[in-house]
Amino acid sequence: MTDANAIEPGPTTDMELRTSRHLPASPEEVFDAYTDAEKQRVWFSILDEQPGIVEIEVDLRVGGQQIAVWGPTEDMLFRETQTFLVIDRPHRLVTESVGVSPDGQSMTTTITVTFEADGEGTLMSVHQTGFPAPEVRDFFAAEVWAGALDRIEAYLAASAARSTR
């Protein structure tokens, strides 16, 4: 773990994304759902009608990496390698993310995720910088992060339902 104030997000520019979602769990539960490989394997595909390929490895330490490979088939796999820069469990996580699409295109961004207690749940906020174009940023806002937050929310709701039985 490192100093929680080591990297601070700057002002928003055209190449930055900010989004947030209120989630029905404690900051610890949301942080763990976001960073634990076994939990990620579940939520990555929780809303899919047809299961695809999801492989995730996590070395949750500063300098460690999370490697995620996913897609519908072997020839349509996405790969993301995130290197952990700041870990302040359960409040804040900063990573450098290198994503590679099935056609070989790559993009490197910096992602700061915060987990703030908010009433009966957690406000999970994302700040991602380094997009190459506004269209890519907009796609990540509308599809990538919206989808990920939908999946995490579904996972947490299902976990809460199982624990109340």
mmCIF file of C-alpha atoms in Angstrom:
data_model
loop_
_atom_site.group_PDB
_atom_site.id
_atom_site.type_symbol
_atom_site.label_atom_id
_atom_site.label_comp_id
_atom_site.label_asym_id
_atom_site.label_seq_id
_atom_site.Cartn_x
_atom_site.Cartn_y
_atom_site.Cartn_z
ATOM 1 C CA MET A 1 0.000 0.000 0.000
ATOM 2 C CA THR A 2 1.139 3.516 -0.583
ATOM 3 C CA ASP A 3 0.314 7.070 0.448
ATOM 4 C CA ALA A 4 -3.332 7.689 -0.431
ATOM 5 C CA ASN A 5 -2.425 11.189 -1.633
ATOM 6 C CA ALA A 6 0.377 10.133 -3.983
ATOM 7 C CA ILE A 7 -1.605 10.699 -7.193
ATOM 8 C CA GLU A 8 -4.408 13.202 -7.351
ATOM 9 C CA PRO A 9 -6.681 13.611 -10.370
ATOM 10 C CA GLY A 10 -6.463 16.970 -12.072
ATOM 11 C CA PRO A 11 -9.216 19.023 -13.690
ATOM 12 C CA THR A 12 -11.378 17.322 -16.321
ATOM 13 C CA THR A 13 -10.343 17.786 -19.957
ATOM 14 C CA ASP A 14 -11.703 16.522 -23.278
ATOM 15 C CA MET A 15 -9.708 13.320 -22.895
ATOM 16 C CA GLU A 16 -10.953 12.461 -19.395
ATOM 17 C CA LEU A 17 -13.947 10.526 -18.178
ATOM 18 C CA ARG A 18 -15.746 10.810 -14.866
ATOM 19 C CA THR A 19 -18.619 8.578 -13.854
ATOM 20 C CA SER A 20 -20.073 7.229 -10.636
ATOM 21 C CA ARG A 21 -22.715 4.859 -9.336
ATOM 22 C CA HIS A 22 -24.335 4.266 -5.960
ATOM 23 C CA LEU A 23 -23.927 0.555 -5.169
ATOM 24 C CA PRO A 24 -25.824 -1.500 -2.572
ATOM 25 C CA ALA A 25 -22.902 -2.596 -0.380
ATOM 26 C CA SER A 26 -20.203 -1.289 1.951
ATOM 27 C CA PRO A 27 -17.002 0.258 0.567
ATOM 28 C CA GLU A 28 -15.131 -2.898 1.617
ATOM 29 C CA GLU A 29 -17.550 -5.143 -0.278
ATOM 30 C CA VAL A 30 -17.469 -2.962 -3.401
ATOM 31 C CA PHE A 31 -13.660 -2.659 -3.309
ATOM 32 C CA ASP A 32 -13.354 -6.443 -2.986
ATOM 33 C CA ALA A 33 -15.851 -7.095 -5.794
ATOM 34 C CA TYR A 34 -13.836 -4.756 -8.017
ATOM 35 C CA THR A 35 -10.408 -6.219 -7.158
ATOM 36 C CA ASP A 36 -10.906 -9.915 -6.308
ATOM 37 C CA ALA A 37 -10.307 -12.255 -9.281
ATOM 38 C CA GLU A 38 -12.941 -14.834 -8.274
ATOM 39 C CA LYS A 39 -15.614 -12.163 -7.789
ATOM 40 C CA GLN A 40 -14.663 -10.497 -11.074
ATOM 41 C CA ARG A 41 -15.033 -13.786 -12.951
ATOM 42 C CA VAL A 42 -18.643 -13.873 -11.725
ATOM 43 C CA TRP A 43 -19.628 -10.264 -12.408
ATOM 44 C CA PHE A 44 -17.837 -10.046 -15.759
ATOM 45 C CA SER A 45 -20.429 -12.448 -17.199
ATOM 46 C CA ILE A 46 -23.356 -12.085 -14.770
ATOM 47 C CA LEU A 47 -25.565 -10.310 -17.328
ATOM 48 C CA ASP A 48 -24.545 -12.346 -20.402
ATOM 49 C CA GLU A 49 -27.043 -14.673 -22.065
ATOM 50 C CA GLN A 50 -24.221 -16.757 -23.535
ATOM 51 C CA PRO A 51 -21.151 -17.270 -21.362
ATOM 52 C CA GLY A 52 -17.931 -16.228 -23.029
ATOM 53 C CA ILE A 53 -14.310 -16.449 -22.003
ATOM 54 C CA VAL A 54 -13.220 -14.688 -18.811
ATOM 55 C CA GLU A 55 -9.724 -15.163 -17.394
ATOM 56 C CA ILE A 56 -8.504 -12.906 -14.591
ATOM 57 C CA GLU A 57 -5.387 -12.863 -12.439
ATOM 58 C CA VAL A 58 -4.830 -10.285 -9.688
ATOM 59 C CA ASP A 59 -1.668 -9.461 -7.736
ATOM 60 C CA LEU A 60 -3.153 -6.756 -5.491
ATOM 61 C CA ARG A 61 -0.064 -4.862 -4.333
ATOM 62 C CA VAL A 62 1.576 -1.635 -5.467
ATOM 63 C CA GLY A 63 3.519 -2.618 -8.583
ATOM 64 C CA GLY A 64 1.409 -5.770 -8.972
ATOM 65 C CA GLN A 65 -0.876 -6.333 -11.910
ATOM 66 C CA GLN A 66 -4.366 -7.385 -12.779
ATOM 67 C CA ILE A 67 -4.551 -9.187 -16.104
ATOM 68 C CA ALA A 68 -8.009 -9.692 -17.591
ATOM 69 C CA VAL A 69 -8.745 -11.499 -20.840
ATOM 70 C CA TRP A 70 -12.357 -11.723 -21.994
ATOM 71 C CA GLY A 71 -14.552 -12.054 -25.029
ATOM 72 C CA PRO A 72 -17.184 -14.148 -26.751
ATOM 73 C CA THR A 73 -14.716 -16.498 -28.518
ATOM 74 C CA GLU A 74 -10.974 -17.271 -28.676
ATOM 75 C CA ASP A 75 -10.555 -15.076 -31.782
ATOM 76 C CA MET A 76 -12.427 -12.093 -30.241
ATOM 77 C CA LEU A 77 -10.549 -11.587 -26.968
ATOM 78 C CA PHE A 78 -9.842 -8.275 -25.286
ATOM 79 C CA ARG A 79 -6.886 -8.005 -22.920
ATOM 80 C CA GLU A 80 -6.315 -5.445 -20.186
ATOM 81 C CA THR A 81 -3.275 -5.236 -17.962
ATOM 82 C CA GLN A 82 -3.599 -2.869 -15.031
ATOM 83 C CA THR A 83 -0.561 -2.040 -12.918
ATOM 84 C CA PHE A 84 -1.466 -0.949 -9.388
ATOM 85 C CA LEU A 85 0.023 2.469 -8.556
ATOM 86 C CA VAL A 86 -1.952 3.298 -5.386
ATOM 87 C CA ILE A 87 -3.934 0.958 -3.147
ATOM 88 C CA ASP A 88 -5.789 2.539 -0.229
ATOM 89 C CA ARG A 89 -8.265 -0.214 0.683
ATOM 90 C CA PRO A 90 -11.228 0.335 0.738
ATOM 91 C CA HIS A 91 -11.123 3.980 -0.323
ATOM 92 C CA ARG A 92 -9.058 4.437 -3.453
ATOM 93 C CA LEU A 93 -7.309 2.557 -6.230
ATOM 94 C CA VAL A 94 -5.116 4.007 -8.996
ATOM 95 C CA THR A 95 -3.904 1.945 -11.934
ATOM 96 C CA GLU A 96 -2.192 2.327 -15.257
ATOM 97 C CA SER A 97 -4.277 0.372 -17.746
ATOM 98 C CA VAL A 98 -3.055 -1.011 -21.055
ATOM 99 C CA GLY A 99 -5.907 -2.395 -23.131
ATOM 100 C CA VAL A 100 -5.592 -4.349 -26.368
ATOM 101 C CA SER A 101 -8.599 -5.034 -28.614
ATOM 102 C CA PRO A 102 -8.999 -8.201 -30.711
ATOM 103 C CA ASP A 103 -7.665 -6.343 -33.775
ATOM 104 C CA GLY A 104 -4.433 -5.475 -31.938
ATOM 105 C CA GLN A 105 -5.105 -1.799 -31.261
ATOM 106 C CA SER A 106 -3.897 -0.665 -27.839
ATOM 107 C CA MET A 107 -4.530 2.227 -25.475
ATOM 108 C CA THR A 108 -2.910 3.257 -22.202
ATOM 109 C CA THR A 109 -4.878 5.220 -19.622
ATOM 110 C CA THR A 110 -4.752 6.003 -15.923
ATOM 111 C CA ILE A 111 -7.767 4.991 -13.827
ATOM 112 C CA THR A 112 -8.595 6.291 -10.349
ATOM 113 C CA VAL A 113 -11.485 4.571 -8.598
ATOM 114 C CA THR A 114 -12.825 5.769 -5.243
ATOM 115 C CA PHE A 115 -15.215 4.017 -2.871
ATOM 116 C CA GLU A 116 -17.084 6.385 -0.532
ATOM 117 C CA ALA A 117 -19.631 5.329 2.086
ATOM 118 C CA ASP A 118 -22.958 6.841 1.033
ATOM 119 C CA GLY A 119 -26.028 6.133 3.127
ATOM 120 C CA GLU A 120 -26.810 2.413 2.957
ATOM 121 C CA GLY A 121 -24.211 1.794 0.244
ATOM 122 C CA THR A 122 -21.165 3.091 -1.557
ATOM 123 C CA LEU A 123 -20.592 5.751 -4.168
ATOM 124 C CA MET A 124 -18.071 4.224 -6.586
ATOM 125 C CA SER A 125 -16.504 6.954 -8.716
ATOM 126 C CA VAL A 126 -14.228 6.519 -11.725
ATOM 127 C CA HIS A 127 -11.829 9.061 -13.213
ATOM 128 C CA GLN A 128 -10.008 7.825 -16.317
ATOM 129 C CA THR A 129 -7.480 9.912 -18.244
ATOM 130 C CA GLY A 130 -5.399 9.514 -21.381
ATOM 131 C CA PHE A 131 -8.012 8.759 -24.038
ATOM 132 C CA PRO A 132 -6.732 9.268 -27.589
ATOM 133 C CA ALA A 133 -9.998 10.860 -28.839
ATOM 134 C CA PRO A 134 -13.333 12.104 -27.480
ATOM 135 C CA GLU A 135 -15.164 9.312 -29.348
ATOM 136 C CA VAL A 136 -13.175 6.659 -27.453
ATOM 137 C CA ARG A 137 -13.862 8.432 -24.150
ATOM 138 C CA ASP A 138 -17.578 8.600 -24.976
ATOM 139 C CA PHE A 139 -17.654 4.874 -25.836
ATOM 140 C CA PHE A 140 -16.023 4.062 -22.496
ATOM 141 C CA ALA A 141 -18.543 6.270 -20.664
ATOM 142 C CA ALA A 142 -21.631 4.898 -22.430
ATOM 143 C CA GLU A 143 -20.637 1.250 -22.866
ATOM 144 C CA VAL A 144 -17.560 0.102 -20.958
ATOM 145 C CA TRP A 145 -18.021 1.757 -17.554
ATOM 146 C CA ALA A 146 -21.823 1.729 -17.677
ATOM 147 C CA GLY A 147 -21.694 -2.004 -18.415
ATOM 148 C CA ALA A 148 -19.087 -2.718 -15.750
ATOM 149 C CA LEU A 149 -21.038 -0.802 -13.111
ATOM 150 C CA ASP A 150 -24.270 -2.587 -14.144
ATOM 151 C CA ARG A 151 -22.486 -5.931 -13.708
ATOM 152 C CA ILE A 152 -20.932 -5.025 -10.356
ATOM 153 C CA GLU A 153 -24.317 -3.782 -9.130
ATOM 154 C CA ALA A 154 -25.993 -7.047 -10.236
ATOM 155 C CA TYR A 155 -23.260 -9.083 -8.539
ATOM 156 C CA LEU A 156 -23.616 -7.148 -5.260
ATOM 157 C CA ALA A 157 -27.416 -7.413 -5.336
ATOM 158 C CA ALA A 158 -27.187 -11.186 -5.934
ATOM 159 C CA SER A 159 -24.638 -11.527 -3.104
ATOM 160 C CA ALA A 160 -26.910 -9.584 -0.726
ATOM 161 C CA ALA A 161 -29.893 -11.752 -1.700
ATOM 162 C CA ARG A 162 -27.886 -14.927 -1.031
ATOM 163 C CA SER A 163 -26.753 -13.683 2.387
ATOM 164 C CA THR A 164 -30.338 -12.900 3.518
ATOM 165 C CA ARG A 165 -31.627 -16.407 2.773
#
